[in-house]
């Protein structure tokens, strides 16, 4: 999971502005009913944002390296309905399972979607993306 979260976080940063620095972020999900990976990505971004704000205040960083916030959510198709943030009982029986990570401007960092049985139509994939984007927009507003 660390590498996957790291890739998502790196996509939100101008790495030139943090040359010579190593950030270690531990984002554990202590309690959840599904969506732990996407929750940890959101939590890791919040932790990184707070750490960067502290480094800017102390002068250890001269410029904010965050290009734009990111957010993540799980999604899928359960009982032929596109849903976000499926709980474990829905996720374990979903026809389609997705993890989506987007930037605030809607750029795709990750869009991993798997049919758990029968294939599905592109229109459903578009619906998953649009519902996930709306949910991620709401998540990012909370940062």
mmCIF file of C-alpha atoms in Angstrom:
data_model
loop_
_atom_site.group_PDB
_atom_site.id
_atom_site.type_symbol
_atom_site.label_atom_id
_atom_site.label_comp_id
_atom_site.label_asym_id
_atom_site.label_seq_id
_atom_site.Cartn_x
_atom_site.Cartn_y
_atom_site.Cartn_z
ATOM 1 C CA UNK A 1 0.000 0.000 0.000
ATOM 2 C CA UNK A 2 2.849 2.425 0.796
ATOM 3 C CA UNK A 3 4.033 2.566 -2.808
ATOM 4 C CA UNK A 4 0.500 3.091 -4.081
ATOM 5 C CA UNK A 5 -0.166 5.913 -1.643
ATOM 6 C CA UNK A 6 3.239 7.404 -2.410
ATOM 7 C CA UNK A 7 2.508 7.494 -6.136
ATOM 8 C CA UNK A 8 -0.774 9.275 -5.475
ATOM 9 C CA UNK A 9 0.839 11.836 -3.178
ATOM 10 C CA UNK A 10 3.745 12.469 -5.561
ATOM 11 C CA UNK A 11 1.231 13.325 -8.274
ATOM 12 C CA UNK A 12 0.065 16.252 -6.130
ATOM 13 C CA UNK A 13 3.553 17.730 -5.639
ATOM 14 C CA UNK A 14 6.094 19.750 -7.573
ATOM 15 C CA UNK A 15 9.029 17.504 -6.665
ATOM 16 C CA UNK A 16 11.562 20.183 -7.660
ATOM 17 C CA UNK A 17 10.404 22.239 -4.662
ATOM 18 C CA UNK A 18 11.247 19.471 -2.187
ATOM 19 C CA UNK A 19 14.576 18.262 -3.578
ATOM 20 C CA UNK A 20 16.738 16.747 -0.875
ATOM 21 C CA UNK A 21 13.795 16.134 1.444
ATOM 22 C CA UNK A 22 12.182 12.831 2.346
ATOM 23 C CA UNK A 23 8.663 12.738 3.736
ATOM 24 C CA UNK A 24 7.535 9.714 5.719
ATOM 25 C CA UNK A 25 3.781 9.657 6.166
ATOM 26 C CA UNK A 26 2.033 6.910 8.080
ATOM 27 C CA UNK A 27 -1.686 6.854 7.315
ATOM 28 C CA UNK A 28 -3.298 3.931 9.084
ATOM 29 C CA UNK A 29 -7.019 3.311 8.911
ATOM 30 C CA UNK A 30 -8.013 2.329 12.432
ATOM 31 C CA UNK A 31 -11.649 1.517 11.762
ATOM 32 C CA UNK A 32 -13.506 1.113 8.496
ATOM 33 C CA UNK A 33 -16.190 -0.845 6.718
ATOM 34 C CA UNK A 34 -14.547 -0.928 3.289
ATOM 35 C CA UNK A 35 -12.610 1.662 1.304
ATOM 36 C CA UNK A 36 -9.541 1.508 3.545
ATOM 37 C CA UNK A 37 -7.038 2.137 0.756
ATOM 38 C CA UNK A 38 -8.825 5.217 -0.528
ATOM 39 C CA UNK A 39 -9.375 6.479 3.026
ATOM 40 C CA UNK A 40 -5.646 6.142 3.711
ATOM 41 C CA UNK A 41 -4.824 8.156 0.566
ATOM 42 C CA UNK A 42 -7.094 10.991 1.741
ATOM 43 C CA UNK A 43 -5.672 10.820 5.264
ATOM 44 C CA UNK A 44 -2.112 10.790 3.940
ATOM 45 C CA UNK A 45 -2.802 13.875 1.832
ATOM 46 C CA UNK A 46 -4.185 15.743 4.857
ATOM 47 C CA UNK A 47 -1.147 14.726 6.940
ATOM 48 C CA UNK A 48 1.227 15.809 4.165
ATOM 49 C CA UNK A 49 -0.597 19.139 3.736
ATOM 50 C CA UNK A 50 -0.316 19.858 7.471
ATOM 51 C CA UNK A 51 3.350 18.870 7.488
ATOM 52 C CA UNK A 52 4.083 21.157 4.522
ATOM 53 C CA UNK A 53 2.265 24.059 6.193
ATOM 54 C CA UNK A 54 4.485 23.549 9.264
ATOM 55 C CA UNK A 55 7.658 23.407 7.127
ATOM 56 C CA UNK A 56 6.621 26.618 5.360
ATOM 57 C CA UNK A 57 6.062 28.383 8.707
ATOM 58 C CA UNK A 58 9.480 27.306 10.019
ATOM 59 C CA UNK A 59 11.199 28.282 6.776
ATOM 60 C CA UNK A 60 12.389 24.749 6.017
ATOM 61 C CA UNK A 61 10.454 25.016 2.758
ATOM 62 C CA UNK A 62 10.496 28.248 0.759
ATOM 63 C CA UNK A 63 7.569 27.481 -1.558
ATOM 64 C CA UNK A 64 4.477 25.335 -1.220
ATOM 65 C CA UNK A 65 5.142 22.226 -3.350
ATOM 66 C CA UNK A 66 1.470 21.185 -3.514
ATOM 67 C CA UNK A 67 0.266 21.630 -7.082
ATOM 68 C CA UNK A 68 -3.312 20.785 -6.170
ATOM 69 C CA UNK A 69 -5.135 18.591 -3.653
ATOM 70 C CA UNK A 70 -6.051 15.012 -4.427
ATOM 71 C CA UNK A 71 -8.844 12.803 -3.194
ATOM 72 C CA UNK A 72 -9.752 9.145 -3.438
ATOM 73 C CA UNK A 73 -12.880 7.044 -3.185
ATOM 74 C CA UNK A 74 -13.981 3.496 -3.790
ATOM 75 C CA UNK A 75 -16.877 2.883 -6.141
ATOM 76 C CA UNK A 76 -18.610 0.057 -7.874
ATOM 77 C CA UNK A 77 -21.758 -1.508 -9.152
ATOM 78 C CA UNK A 78 -23.896 -3.333 -6.599
ATOM 79 C CA UNK A 79 -27.315 -4.738 -7.539
ATOM 80 C CA UNK A 80 -26.918 -3.028 -10.945
ATOM 81 C CA UNK A 81 -26.597 0.394 -9.252
ATOM 82 C CA UNK A 82 -23.477 2.557 -9.445
ATOM 83 C CA UNK A 83 -22.404 3.549 -5.935
ATOM 84 C CA UNK A 84 -19.479 5.219 -4.167
ATOM 85 C CA UNK A 85 -17.975 4.335 -0.801
ATOM 86 C CA UNK A 86 -19.379 0.805 -0.715
ATOM 87 C CA UNK A 87 -19.432 -0.857 2.685
ATOM 88 C CA UNK A 88 -17.816 -4.276 3.060
ATOM 89 C CA UNK A 89 -21.010 -6.278 2.492
ATOM 90 C CA UNK A 90 -21.697 -4.359 -0.751
ATOM 91 C CA UNK A 91 -18.073 -4.399 -1.902
ATOM 92 C CA UNK A 92 -17.689 -8.137 -1.328
ATOM 93 C CA UNK A 93 -20.706 -8.812 -3.587
ATOM 94 C CA UNK A 94 -20.186 -6.010 -6.117
ATOM 95 C CA UNK A 95 -20.411 -6.723 -9.828
ATOM 96 C CA UNK A 96 -17.746 -4.064 -10.454
ATOM 97 C CA UNK A 97 -15.105 -2.797 -8.032
ATOM 98 C CA UNK A 98 -13.218 0.496 -8.466
ATOM 99 C CA UNK A 99 -10.657 2.679 -6.739
ATOM 100 C CA UNK A 100 -10.423 6.210 -8.069
ATOM 101 C CA UNK A 101 -7.874 8.917 -7.216
ATOM 102 C CA UNK A 102 -8.302 12.340 -8.810
ATOM 103 C CA UNK A 103 -6.754 15.770 -8.531
ATOM 104 C CA UNK A 104 -8.947 18.721 -7.581
ATOM 105 C CA UNK A 105 -9.100 19.711 -11.258
ATOM 106 C CA UNK A 106 -10.399 16.237 -12.147
ATOM 107 C CA UNK A 107 -7.182 14.809 -13.591
ATOM 108 C CA UNK A 108 -6.924 11.050 -13.202
ATOM 109 C CA UNK A 109 -4.189 9.755 -10.925
ATOM 110 C CA UNK A 110 -5.681 6.298 -10.642
ATOM 111 C CA UNK A 111 -8.778 4.701 -12.119
ATOM 112 C CA UNK A 112 -8.657 1.005 -11.338
ATOM 113 C CA UNK A 113 -11.858 -0.800 -12.223
ATOM 114 C CA UNK A 114 -12.483 -4.537 -12.388
ATOM 115 C CA UNK A 115 -15.514 -6.524 -13.454
ATOM 116 C CA UNK A 116 -15.960 -9.181 -10.788
ATOM 117 C CA UNK A 117 -17.898 -11.409 -13.167
ATOM 118 C CA UNK A 118 -19.638 -10.347 -16.338
ATOM 119 C CA UNK A 119 -18.189 -7.450 -18.352
ATOM 120 C CA UNK A 120 -19.930 -4.092 -18.162
ATOM 121 C CA UNK A 121 -20.654 -1.252 -20.589
ATOM 122 C CA UNK A 122 -18.511 1.868 -21.049
ATOM 123 C CA UNK A 123 -21.531 3.969 -20.072
ATOM 124 C CA UNK A 124 -21.396 2.380 -16.607
ATOM 125 C CA UNK A 125 -17.678 3.185 -16.370
ATOM 126 C CA UNK A 126 -18.460 6.808 -17.252
ATOM 127 C CA UNK A 127 -21.165 6.814 -14.582
ATOM 128 C CA UNK A 128 -18.698 5.418 -12.026
ATOM 129 C CA UNK A 129 -16.184 8.133 -12.941
ATOM 130 C CA UNK A 130 -18.729 10.963 -12.736
ATOM 131 C CA UNK A 131 -20.151 9.812 -9.406
ATOM 132 C CA UNK A 132 -16.635 9.344 -8.015
ATOM 133 C CA UNK A 133 -15.567 12.795 -9.227
ATOM 134 C CA UNK A 134 -18.526 14.421 -7.469
ATOM 135 C CA UNK A 135 -17.707 12.534 -4.254
ATOM 136 C CA UNK A 136 -14.009 13.438 -4.475
ATOM 137 C CA UNK A 137 -14.931 17.094 -5.027
ATOM 138 C CA UNK A 138 -16.827 16.952 -1.717
ATOM 139 C CA UNK A 139 -13.899 15.252 0.033
ATOM 140 C CA UNK A 140 -11.431 17.868 -1.197
ATOM 141 C CA UNK A 141 -13.712 20.682 0.035
ATOM 142 C CA UNK A 142 -13.229 19.282 3.567
ATOM 143 C CA UNK A 143 -9.442 19.756 3.444
#
